[in-house]
mmCIF file of C-alpha atoms in Angstrom:
data_model
loop_
_atom_site.group_PDB
_atom_site.id
_atom_site.type_symbol
_atom_site.label_atom_id
_atom_site.label_comp_id
_atom_site.label_asym_id
_atom_site.label_seq_id
_atom_site.Cartn_x
_atom_site.Cartn_y
_atom_site.Cartn_z
ATOM 1 C CA MET A 13 -22.684 -4.410 30.723
ATOM 2 C CA ASN A 14 -20.652 -1.656 29.067
ATOM 3 C CA SER A 15 -16.914 -2.441 29.305
ATOM 4 C CA ASP A 16 -16.097 1.070 30.576
ATOM 5 C CA ILE A 17 -18.489 0.528 33.478
ATOM 6 C CA LYS A 18 -17.148 -2.976 34.038
ATOM 7 C CA ASN A 19 -13.565 -1.719 34.172
ATOM 8 C CA LYS A 20 -14.488 0.518 37.101
ATOM 9 C CA GLU A 21 -15.140 -2.627 39.073
ATOM 10 C CA ILE A 22 -11.583 -3.961 38.531
ATOM 11 C CA PRO A 23 -9.451 -3.237 41.610
ATOM 12 C CA THR A 24 -6.515 -0.918 40.914
ATOM 13 C CA PRO A 25 -3.758 -0.959 40.006
ATOM 14 C CA TYR A 26 -4.089 -2.948 36.804
ATOM 15 C CA TYR A 27 -2.616 -3.133 33.334
ATOM 16 C CA ILE A 28 -5.067 -3.578 30.492
ATOM 17 C CA VAL A 29 -4.226 -4.584 26.908
ATOM 18 C CA TYR A 30 -6.663 -3.822 24.083
ATOM 19 C CA GLU A 31 -7.044 -6.486 21.416
ATOM 20 C CA ASP A 32 -8.244 -4.055 18.751
ATOM 21 C CA LYS A 33 -5.172 -1.831 19.168
ATOM 22 C CA LEU A 34 -2.857 -4.833 19.165
ATOM 23 C CA ARG A 35 -4.403 -6.167 15.960
ATOM 24 C CA ALA A 36 -4.137 -2.749 14.306
ATOM 25 C CA ASN A 37 -0.366 -2.770 14.947
ATOM 26 C CA LEU A 38 -0.037 -6.329 13.691
ATOM 27 C CA GLU A 39 -1.953 -5.507 10.514
ATOM 28 C CA LYS A 40 0.341 -2.574 9.813
ATOM 29 C CA LEU A 41 3.486 -4.617 10.427
ATOM 30 C CA SER A 42 2.142 -7.417 8.246
ATOM 31 C CA LYS A 43 1.458 -4.998 5.391
ATOM 32 C CA VAL A 44 4.988 -3.581 5.542
ATOM 33 C CA SER A 45 6.453 -7.086 5.706
ATOM 34 C CA LYS A 46 4.717 -8.076 2.474
ATOM 35 C CA GLU A 47 5.379 -4.835 0.579
ATOM 36 C CA ALA A 48 9.107 -4.831 1.386
ATOM 37 C CA ASP A 49 9.755 -8.589 1.380
ATOM 38 C CA LEU A 50 10.935 -7.963 4.933
ATOM 39 C CA LYS A 51 11.042 -10.619 7.633
ATOM 40 C CA ILE A 52 9.735 -9.137 10.887
ATOM 41 C CA ILE A 53 10.362 -11.050 14.095
ATOM 42 C CA MET A 54 9.204 -10.077 17.588
ATOM 43 C CA ALA A 55 11.688 -9.077 20.276
ATOM 44 C CA PHE A 56 10.677 -10.651 23.587
ATOM 45 C CA LYS A 57 12.585 -8.027 25.537
ATOM 46 C CA ALA A 58 9.717 -5.616 24.877
ATOM 47 C CA ASN A 59 6.821 -8.003 25.350
ATOM 48 C CA ALA A 60 6.668 -11.397 27.053
ATOM 49 C CA LEU A 61 2.951 -11.405 27.840
ATOM 50 C CA TRP A 62 2.480 -14.888 26.411
ATOM 51 C CA LYS A 63 -1.268 -15.038 26.969
ATOM 52 C CA THR A 64 -1.558 -12.531 24.118
ATOM 53 C CA PHE A 65 0.655 -14.612 21.821
ATOM 54 C CA PRO A 66 -2.296 -16.484 20.240
ATOM 55 C CA ILE A 67 -3.326 -13.132 18.739
ATOM 56 C CA ILE A 68 0.218 -12.308 17.606
ATOM 57 C CA LYS A 69 0.707 -15.798 16.163
ATOM 58 C CA GLU A 70 -2.066 -15.165 13.647
ATOM 59 C CA TYR A 71 0.338 -12.675 12.024
ATOM 60 C CA PHE A 72 3.890 -13.540 13.134
ATOM 61 C CA SER A 73 5.503 -16.612 14.669
ATOM 62 C CA SER A 74 9.222 -15.780 14.616
ATOM 63 C CA SER A 75 11.073 -14.225 17.523
ATOM 64 C CA THR A 76 14.395 -13.025 18.813
ATOM 65 C CA ALA A 77 15.685 -14.229 22.168
ATOM 66 C CA SER A 78 18.463 -12.913 24.391
ATOM 67 C CA SER A 79 18.169 -15.607 27.043
ATOM 68 C CA LEU A 80 17.195 -19.245 27.387
ATOM 69 C CA ASN A 81 13.959 -18.213 29.075
ATOM 70 C CA GLU A 82 12.932 -16.082 26.098
ATOM 71 C CA MET A 83 13.831 -18.909 23.732
ATOM 72 C CA LYS A 84 11.784 -21.419 25.745
ATOM 73 C CA LEU A 85 8.809 -19.044 25.848
ATOM 74 C CA SER A 86 8.822 -18.780 22.067
ATOM 75 C CA LEU A 87 9.140 -22.518 21.572
ATOM 76 C CA GLU A 88 6.212 -23.109 23.909
ATOM 77 C CA PHE A 89 3.821 -20.331 22.895
ATOM 78 C CA LEU A 90 4.851 -18.555 19.669
ATOM 79 C CA GLY A 91 6.936 -20.533 17.196
ATOM 80 C CA ASN A 92 10.063 -22.558 16.500
ATOM 81 C CA ASP A 93 11.845 -19.939 14.380
ATOM 82 C CA VAL A 94 13.980 -18.377 17.123
ATOM 83 C CA HIS A 95 16.894 -16.018 16.432
ATOM 84 C CA ALA A 96 19.233 -15.778 19.417
ATOM 85 C CA TYR A 97 21.606 -12.965 20.271
ATOM 86 C CA CYS A 98 23.488 -12.672 23.569
ATOM 87 C CA PRO A 99 26.461 -10.414 24.375
ATOM 88 C CA VAL A 100 28.098 -13.619 25.664
ATOM 89 C CA TYR A 101 27.140 -17.279 25.693
ATOM 90 C CA THR A 102 28.261 -19.698 28.375
ATOM 91 C CA ASP A 103 29.410 -23.302 28.219
ATOM 92 C CA SER A 104 26.354 -24.380 30.195
ATOM 93 C CA THR A 105 23.738 -22.504 28.129
ATOM 94 C CA PHE A 106 25.078 -22.690 24.574
ATOM 95 C CA PRO A 107 24.118 -26.328 23.915
ATOM 96 C CA GLU A 108 20.511 -25.438 24.757
ATOM 97 C CA PHE A 109 20.555 -22.461 22.383
ATOM 98 C CA LEU A 110 21.912 -24.796 19.730
ATOM 99 C CA LYS A 111 19.029 -27.213 20.195
ATOM 100 C CA GLY A 112 16.277 -24.579 20.260
ATOM 101 C CA CYS A 113 17.307 -21.860 17.787
ATOM 102 C CA THR A 114 17.379 -21.493 14.026
ATOM 103 C CA HIS A 115 19.802 -18.555 14.069
ATOM 104 C CA ILE A 116 22.533 -17.706 16.588
ATOM 105 C CA THR A 117 24.295 -14.350 16.399
ATOM 106 C CA PHE A 118 27.628 -13.836 18.134
ATOM 107 C CA ASN A 119 28.773 -10.525 19.568
ATOM 108 C CA SER A 120 32.441 -11.029 18.684
ATOM 109 C CA LEU A 121 34.785 -13.146 16.608
ATOM 110 C CA SER A 122 36.201 -14.653 19.788
ATOM 111 C CA GLN A 123 32.745 -15.843 20.889
ATOM 112 C CA TYR A 124 32.144 -17.377 17.477
ATOM 113 C CA GLU A 125 35.490 -19.163 17.473
ATOM 114 C CA LYS A 126 34.779 -20.526 20.957
ATOM 115 C CA TYR A 127 31.543 -22.226 19.854
ATOM 116 C CA ARG A 128 32.207 -22.677 16.143
ATOM 117 C CA SER A 129 33.024 -26.371 16.434
ATOM 118 C CA GLN A 130 29.754 -27.063 18.269
ATOM 119 C CA ILE A 131 27.750 -25.411 15.477
ATOM 120 C CA GLU A 132 29.657 -27.316 12.812
ATOM 121 C CA ALA A 133 29.123 -30.620 14.637
ATOM 122 C CA HIS A 134 25.429 -29.856 15.084
ATOM 123 C CA ASN A 135 24.924 -28.965 11.418
ATOM 124 C CA ALA A 136 26.856 -32.049 10.279
ATOM 125 C CA VAL A 137 24.147 -34.312 11.684
ATOM 126 C CA LYS A 138 21.495 -34.479 8.978
ATOM 127 C CA ARG A 139 18.580 -35.043 11.329
ATOM 128 C CA ASN A 140 19.373 -31.825 13.185
ATOM 129 C CA ARG A 141 17.817 -28.540 12.166
ATOM 130 C CA HIS A 142 20.431 -26.310 10.504
ATOM 131 C CA VAL A 143 21.533 -23.453 12.732
ATOM 132 C CA SER A 144 22.637 -20.320 10.885
ATOM 133 C CA ALA A 145 25.493 -18.452 12.560
ATOM 134 C CA GLY A 146 25.696 -14.667 12.421
ATOM 135 C CA LEU A 147 28.007 -11.938 13.649
ATOM 136 C CA ARG A 148 26.957 -8.652 15.204
ATOM 137 C CA VAL A 149 28.838 -5.592 14.010
ATOM 138 C CA ASN A 150 28.947 -1.978 15.152
ATOM 139 C CA PRO A 151 28.010 0.594 12.472
ATOM 140 C CA HIS A 152 29.362 3.408 14.684
ATOM 141 C CA CYS A 153 26.386 5.639 13.987
ATOM 142 C CA SER A 154 24.591 7.113 16.988
ATOM 143 C CA VAL A 155 21.063 8.367 16.351
ATOM 144 C CA ILE A 156 19.779 7.816 19.919
ATOM 145 C CA GLU A 157 19.851 10.671 22.411
ATOM 146 C CA THR A 158 19.484 8.632 25.632
ATOM 147 C CA ASP A 159 22.820 6.945 26.294
ATOM 148 C CA ILE A 160 21.427 4.050 28.322
ATOM 149 C CA TYR A 161 19.628 2.896 25.144
ATOM 150 C CA ASN A 162 22.398 3.748 22.679
ATOM 151 C CA PRO A 163 24.265 0.572 21.585
ATOM 152 C CA CYS A 164 26.604 2.526 19.289
ATOM 153 C CA LYS A 165 27.975 5.121 21.677
ATOM 154 C CA PRO A 166 31.781 5.268 21.971
ATOM 155 C CA GLY A 167 33.092 2.373 24.010
ATOM 156 C CA SER A 168 30.095 0.171 23.264
ATOM 157 C CA ARG A 169 30.468 -3.512 24.135
ATOM 158 C CA PHE A 170 28.176 -4.511 21.268
ATOM 159 C CA GLY A 171 29.433 -5.812 17.939
ATOM 160 C CA GLU A 172 32.694 -6.626 16.172
ATOM 161 C CA ASN A 173 34.752 -3.739 14.857
ATOM 162 C CA SER A 174 35.208 -3.364 11.107
ATOM 163 C CA LYS A 175 38.993 -3.137 11.424
ATOM 164 C CA ASN A 176 38.979 -6.820 12.382
ATOM 165 C CA LEU A 177 37.040 -7.807 9.251
ATOM 166 C CA THR A 178 39.079 -6.241 6.459
ATOM 167 C CA ASN A 179 39.963 -9.714 5.166
ATOM 168 C CA GLY A 180 36.397 -10.956 5.257
ATOM 169 C CA LEU A 181 34.385 -13.217 7.514
ATOM 170 C CA PRO A 182 35.460 -16.559 8.940
ATOM 171 C CA ALA A 183 33.970 -19.668 7.389
ATOM 172 C CA GLY A 184 30.560 -20.556 8.729
ATOM 173 C CA ILE A 185 29.230 -17.031 9.303
ATOM 174 C CA GLU A 186 26.061 -16.776 7.227
ATOM 175 C CA GLY A 187 24.618 -13.470 8.395
ATOM 176 C CA LEU A 188 25.355 -10.033 9.794
ATOM 177 C CA HIS A 189 23.462 -8.235 12.538
ATOM 178 C CA PHE A 190 23.465 -4.636 13.748
ATOM 179 C CA HIS A 191 21.296 -2.775 16.208
ATOM 180 C CA ALA A 192 21.464 1.009 16.435
ATOM 181 C CA LEU A 193 17.888 2.282 16.890
ATOM 182 C CA CYS A 194 15.421 2.962 19.698
ATOM 183 C CA GLU A 195 11.862 4.081 18.884
ATOM 184 C CA SER A 196 13.414 5.500 15.722
ATOM 185 C CA SER A 197 12.236 6.550 12.271
ATOM 186 C CA SER A 198 12.972 5.187 8.810
ATOM 187 C CA TYR A 199 15.161 8.248 8.255
ATOM 188 C CA ASP A 200 17.269 7.269 11.268
ATOM 189 C CA LEU A 201 17.588 3.821 9.705
ATOM 190 C CA GLU A 202 18.673 5.417 6.420
ATOM 191 C CA GLU A 203 21.463 7.260 8.245
ATOM 192 C CA VAL A 204 22.596 4.093 10.027
ATOM 193 C CA LEU A 205 22.476 2.046 6.818
ATOM 194 C CA LYS A 206 24.768 4.521 5.086
ATOM 195 C CA SER A 207 27.344 4.160 7.849
ATOM 196 C CA PHE A 208 26.887 0.381 7.979
ATOM 197 C CA GLU A 209 27.420 -0.089 4.245
ATOM 198 C CA GLU A 210 30.508 2.122 4.297
ATOM 199 C CA GLU A 211 32.092 -0.096 6.945
ATOM 200 C CA TYR A 212 30.678 -3.517 6.159
ATOM 201 C CA GLY A 213 29.235 -3.390 2.633
ATOM 202 C CA HIS A 214 32.137 -5.451 1.269
ATOM 203 C CA LEU A 215 30.931 -8.386 3.389
ATOM 204 C CA LEU A 216 27.300 -8.411 2.263
ATOM 205 C CA PRO A 217 27.740 -10.367 -1.024
ATOM 206 C CA ASP A 218 29.134 -13.253 1.041
ATOM 207 C CA VAL A 219 26.277 -13.701 3.543
ATOM 208 C CA LYS A 220 22.713 -14.955 3.327
ATOM 209 C CA TRP A 221 20.923 -12.592 5.694
ATOM 210 C CA LEU A 222 21.101 -9.187 7.320
ATOM 211 C CA ASN A 223 19.351 -8.526 10.624
ATOM 212 C CA MET A 224 18.923 -4.771 11.208
ATOM 213 C CA GLY A 225 17.938 -5.203 14.856
ATOM 214 C CA GLY A 226 15.149 -3.466 16.699
ATOM 215 C CA GLY A 227 14.008 0.055 17.445
ATOM 216 C CA HIS A 228 11.985 0.456 14.220
ATOM 217 C CA LEU A 229 8.821 2.162 15.502
ATOM 218 C CA ILE A 230 6.774 1.311 12.424
ATOM 219 C CA THR A 231 3.415 1.573 14.223
ATOM 220 C CA ARG A 232 3.883 5.136 15.414
ATOM 221 C CA LYS A 233 1.464 7.447 13.606
ATOM 222 C CA ASP A 234 4.159 9.643 12.059
ATOM 223 C CA TYR A 235 6.375 6.754 10.895
ATOM 224 C CA ASP A 236 6.968 6.922 7.140
ATOM 225 C CA THR A 237 6.291 3.325 6.102
ATOM 226 C CA GLU A 238 6.537 4.139 2.388
ATOM 227 C CA HIS A 239 10.059 5.434 2.937
ATOM 228 C CA LEU A 240 10.941 2.265 4.844
ATOM 229 C CA VAL A 241 9.653 0.090 2.010
ATOM 230 C CA ARG A 242 11.772 2.063 -0.478
ATOM 231 C CA LEU A 243 14.833 1.641 1.746
ATOM 232 C CA ILE A 244 14.370 -2.118 2.024
ATOM 233 C CA ASN A 245 13.637 -2.536 -1.675
ATOM 234 C CA GLY A 246 16.834 -0.602 -2.381
ATOM 235 C CA LEU A 247 18.750 -3.069 -0.249
ATOM 236 C CA HIS A 248 17.198 -5.957 -2.165
ATOM 237 C CA GLU A 249 18.310 -4.373 -5.431
ATOM 238 C CA ARG A 250 21.888 -3.871 -4.230
ATOM 239 C CA TYR A 251 22.157 -7.231 -2.513
ATOM 240 C CA PRO A 252 19.669 -9.682 -4.070
ATOM 241 C CA ASN A 253 21.288 -12.533 -2.126
ATOM 242 C CA LEU A 254 20.135 -11.171 1.236
ATOM 243 C CA GLU A 255 17.151 -12.011 3.370
ATOM 244 C CA ILE A 256 16.407 -8.766 5.251
ATOM 245 C CA ILE A 257 15.269 -9.123 8.871
ATOM 246 C CA ILE A 258 14.226 -6.669 11.561
ATOM 247 C CA GLU A 259 13.270 -7.439 15.147
ATOM 248 C CA PRO A 260 11.170 -4.605 16.588
ATOM 249 C CA GLY A 261 9.898 -4.790 20.125
ATOM 250 C CA SER A 262 7.937 -1.621 20.834
ATOM 251 C CA ALA A 263 6.271 -1.580 17.408
ATOM 252 C CA PHE A 264 4.282 -4.727 18.179
ATOM 253 C CA THR A 265 2.634 -3.365 21.328
ATOM 254 C CA TRP A 266 2.993 0.411 20.888
ATOM 255 C CA GLN A 267 0.015 2.207 22.481
ATOM 256 C CA THR A 268 -1.882 -1.034 23.030
ATOM 257 C CA GLY A 269 -2.259 -0.953 26.812
ATOM 258 C CA ASP A 270 -2.670 1.295 29.848
ATOM 259 C CA LEU A 271 -2.024 1.237 33.570
ATOM 260 C CA VAL A 272 -5.016 2.272 35.683
ATOM 261 C CA THR A 273 -4.235 3.582 39.168
ATOM 262 C CA GLU A 274 -6.012 5.316 42.019
ATOM 263 C CA VAL A 275 -5.052 8.391 44.039
ATOM 264 C CA LEU A 276 -4.555 7.335 47.671
ATOM 265 C CA ASP A 277 -3.367 10.604 49.172
ATOM 266 C CA VAL A 278 -2.415 14.168 48.278
ATOM 267 C CA VAL A 279 0.466 15.827 50.125
ATOM 268 C CA GLU A 280 2.187 19.202 49.746
ATOM 269 C CA ASP A 281 5.669 20.515 50.508
ATOM 270 C CA ALA A 282 7.509 23.612 49.295
ATOM 271 C CA GLY A 283 4.479 24.509 47.211
ATOM 272 C CA ILE A 284 4.590 21.181 45.344
ATOM 273 C CA LYS A 285 1.488 19.009 45.457
ATOM 274 C CA THR A 286 2.057 15.288 45.093
ATOM 275 C CA ALA A 287 -0.713 12.813 44.398
ATOM 276 C CA ILE A 288 0.410 9.443 45.755
ATOM 277 C CA ILE A 289 -0.995 6.579 43.706
ATOM 278 C CA ASP A 290 -1.347 2.845 44.350
ATOM 279 C CA ALA A 291 1.340 2.040 41.767
ATOM 280 C CA SER A 292 5.070 2.713 41.558
ATOM 281 C CA PHE A 293 7.229 4.202 38.822
ATOM 282 C CA ALA A 294 10.226 2.338 40.229
ATOM 283 C CA CYS A 295 8.448 -1.021 40.460
ATOM 284 C CA HIS A 296 5.807 -0.939 37.730
ATOM 285 C CA MET A 297 6.971 1.680 35.200
ATOM 286 C CA PRO A 298 10.795 1.689 35.331
ATOM 287 C CA ASP A 299 11.186 3.219 31.856
ATOM 288 C CA CYS A 300 9.659 6.401 33.237
ATOM 289 C CA LEU A 301 12.745 6.804 35.398
ATOM 290 C CA GLU A 302 15.306 5.303 33.001
ATOM 291 C CA MET A 303 14.468 7.165 29.789
ATOM 292 C CA PRO A 304 13.127 9.352 31.399
ATOM 293 C CA TYR A 305 9.647 9.009 29.925
ATOM 294 C CA LYS A 306 6.599 10.930 31.085
ATOM 295 C CA PRO A 307 3.397 9.088 30.194
ATOM 296 C CA ILE A 308 0.267 10.881 29.095
ATOM 297 C CA ILE A 309 -2.578 10.643 31.602
ATOM 298 C CA ALA A 310 -5.985 10.385 29.984
ATOM 299 C CA GLU A 311 -7.653 12.529 32.664
ATOM 300 C CA ALA A 312 -5.009 15.299 32.574
ATOM 301 C CA LEU A 313 -4.909 18.537 30.623
ATOM 302 C CA PRO A 314 -2.627 18.667 27.568
ATOM 303 C CA ASP A 315 1.094 19.064 28.067
ATOM 304 C CA GLU A 316 2.527 22.485 27.287
ATOM 305 C CA GLY A 317 4.781 20.855 24.697
ATOM 306 C CA GLY A 318 2.667 17.938 23.577
ATOM 307 C CA ALA A 319 -0.760 16.478 23.054
ATOM 308 C CA SER A 320 -3.110 14.403 25.109
ATOM 309 C CA ARG A 321 -6.466 12.789 24.589
ATOM 310 C CA ASN A 322 -7.961 15.882 26.216
ATOM 311 C CA GLU A 323 -6.252 18.407 23.948
ATOM 312 C CA GLY A 324 -8.149 21.642 23.802
ATOM 313 C CA ARG A 325 -9.237 21.738 27.427
ATOM 314 C CA GLY A 326 -7.998 24.848 29.168
ATOM 315 C CA MET A 327 -5.157 27.259 28.490
ATOM 316 C CA ALA A 328 -1.501 26.230 28.419
ATOM 317 C CA ASN A 329 -0.757 27.238 32.026
ATOM 318 C CA ALA A 330 -4.230 26.753 33.457
ATOM 319 C CA GLY A 331 -5.286 23.958 35.723
ATOM 320 C CA TYR A 332 -4.028 22.374 38.917
ATOM 321 C CA HIS A 333 -0.408 21.209 38.864
ATOM 322 C CA TYR A 334 0.624 17.908 40.421
ATOM 323 C CA ARG A 335 3.555 15.606 40.805
ATOM 324 C CA LEU A 336 2.663 11.907 40.804
ATOM 325 C CA GLY A 337 4.329 9.871 43.522
ATOM 326 C CA GLY A 338 4.677 6.109 43.598
ATOM 327 C CA ASN A 339 3.874 3.972 46.615
ATOM 328 C CA SER A 340 7.395 2.652 47.234
ATOM 329 C CA CYS A 341 9.845 4.152 49.731
ATOM 330 C CA LEU A 342 12.365 5.125 47.018
ATOM 331 C CA SER A 343 12.847 8.898 47.192
ATOM 332 C CA GLY A 344 13.011 9.207 43.417
ATOM 333 C CA ASP A 345 9.779 7.271 42.821
ATOM 334 C CA PHE A 346 7.920 10.207 41.278
ATOM 335 C CA ILE A 347 7.379 12.097 38.021
ATOM 336 C CA ASP A 348 6.708 15.837 37.748
ATOM 337 C CA GLY A 349 4.536 17.988 35.603
ATOM 338 C CA TRP A 350 0.864 17.095 35.081
ATOM 339 C CA ARG A 351 -2.025 19.536 35.053
ATOM 340 C CA PHE A 352 -5.650 18.762 35.764
ATOM 341 C CA GLY A 353 -8.829 20.728 35.295
ATOM 342 C CA HIS A 354 -9.833 20.179 38.927
ATOM 343 C CA PRO A 355 -8.123 19.317 42.221
ATOM 344 C CA LEU A 356 -7.222 15.641 42.545
ATOM 345 C CA THR A 357 -9.044 13.803 45.294
ATOM 346 C CA VAL A 358 -8.521 10.525 47.094
ATOM 347 C CA GLY A 359 -10.244 7.720 45.217
ATOM 348 C CA GLN A 360 -9.936 9.279 41.773
ATOM 349 C CA ARG A 361 -8.712 6.915 39.069
ATOM 350 C CA LEU A 362 -5.950 7.923 36.656
ATOM 351 C CA THR A 363 -5.187 6.147 33.389
ATOM 352 C CA LEU A 364 -1.522 6.197 32.369
ATOM 353 C CA LEU A 365 -1.439 5.574 28.640
ATOM 354 C CA ASP A 366 0.894 3.331 26.624
ATOM 355 C CA MET A 367 1.988 1.064 29.469
ATOM 356 C CA ASN A 368 2.406 -2.242 27.641
ATOM 357 C CA HIS A 369 5.672 -2.401 25.702
ATOM 358 C CA TYR A 370 8.813 -2.433 27.866
ATOM 359 C CA THR A 371 6.650 -2.059 30.986
ATOM 360 C CA THR A 372 5.344 -5.396 32.201
ATOM 361 C CA VAL A 373 8.652 -7.089 31.293
ATOM 362 C CA LYS A 374 10.714 -4.684 33.421
ATOM 363 C CA THR A 375 8.746 -4.622 36.658
ATOM 364 C CA THR A 376 10.464 -5.347 39.966
ATOM 365 C CA MET A 377 9.380 -6.539 43.396
ATOM 366 C CA PHE A 378 11.273 -3.838 45.286
ATOM 367 C CA ASN A 379 9.673 -3.193 48.683
ATOM 368 C CA GLY A 380 7.454 -6.214 48.065
ATOM 369 C CA ILE A 381 5.050 -3.806 46.388
ATOM 370 C CA GLN A 382 2.043 -5.656 45.009
ATOM 371 C CA HIS A 383 2.165 -6.058 41.241
ATOM 372 C CA PRO A 384 -0.772 -4.768 39.193
ATOM 373 C CA SER A 385 -3.033 -7.430 37.747
ATOM 374 C CA ILE A 386 -3.034 -7.838 33.958
ATOM 375 C CA TRP A 387 -6.217 -7.810 31.856
ATOM 376 C CA LEU A 388 -7.097 -8.188 28.196
ATOM 377 C CA GLN A 389 -9.940 -6.224 26.666
ATOM 378 C CA PRO A 390 -11.188 -8.363 23.746
ATOM 379 C CA ILE A 391 -12.654 -6.704 20.672
ATOM 380 C CA SER A 392 -16.061 -7.690 22.034
ATOM 381 C CA GLY A 393 -17.138 -8.764 25.480
ATOM 382 C CA GLU A 394 -15.923 -8.123 28.995
ATOM 383 C CA PRO A 395 -12.294 -7.752 30.124
ATOM 384 C CA VAL A 396 -10.488 -11.045 30.745
ATOM 385 C CA LEU A 397 -8.111 -11.501 33.667
ATOM 386 C CA LEU A 398 -4.736 -12.781 32.416
ATOM 387 C CA ARG A 399 -2.711 -12.669 35.637
ATOM 388 C CA GLU A 400 -3.148 -11.700 39.271
ATOM 389 C CA TYR A 401 -0.282 -11.489 41.745
ATOM 390 C CA ASP A 402 -0.196 -12.231 45.464
ATOM 391 C CA TYR A 403 2.182 -12.736 48.368
ATOM 392 C CA ASP A 404 3.259 -16.160 47.115
ATOM 393 C CA ASP A 405 4.789 -14.578 43.986
ATOM 394 C CA TYR A 406 7.018 -12.394 46.149
ATOM 395 C CA ARG A 407 7.877 -15.211 48.564
ATOM 396 C CA ARG A 408 8.776 -17.649 45.778
ATOM 397 C CA ARG A 409 11.032 -15.092 44.143
ATOM 398 C CA MET A 410 12.993 -14.723 47.370
ATOM 399 C CA ASP A 411 12.962 -18.486 48.059
#
């Protein structure tokens, strides 16, 4: 049976991840990694769908974790090379990080000094795996427009200030870490690197590694990978002692999955037509409200300012205009501004594109709204059910 026909039999709402698109991203990341001698590790904060990890593990097995749960997920399903970073560690959790991680980055000198003796004691035991300690710093270069995702905005709680490092790093710090990007380009990285080297370049000859964080959207079509490779090779030339690391999240699963929904009702008020779907922006697509981010709908006409898979259908202002409303009781659970070539009707399916990265990991159970099921479309064969949710999932969470 044709997979497109088969998918129509899957009850909505559901997420679906495409193996061929995932592998295409992994191939591109792998190529860049080799050309630039660049260590690429996966950020779990963007993707924790561990049933797809066997595919990812064919290309990459290192990860970055910001919680014990992320660390444990990597150790169980991806690999033992885990780089931890938390804004703060606690006395109860740090010993577990120490046992499970290869690298631990501290947000401040005070956090490092608090746990320094534990790292030294751990590394002194020969049978223990060496844990490399790092320090996060703030390059004070903002290239991100949305403040909620900008770790370098004034007053940021992330990273040690350069004024506290004029005399160098304390003993035991083997690496530096910064994070300043979000779905950014290699030219944004170039700007950040300039600021970073001005503030912290004097420290680089004394460390073993540099982690340039996440937000490198290498798999976006317009990303200049050749420029990135030149940037990284330039770093290698200036600092041959450094292992260069990045930890993208979105790049791994960029445009690899969709959310398929169904129109349940169409209502109108003040001349605004709202198609209410069987999914929720608040519960199932929170980035749409946080960014805000307006997903492309495969069945819609092209955006006035952008493209869609149906580009070329209709004139810029033609079509039937709709707001999409979620099925929760939150007043703000809606997104404006789609156009269709025909009136929307109850029962019509809509495919919201690029709903994998930073989507499934950020869902909520507000209102007890049923979570979409999760499917994998293999390169060949029928879709495979990865996860289905029911009442027990909601009840156990509130238990």
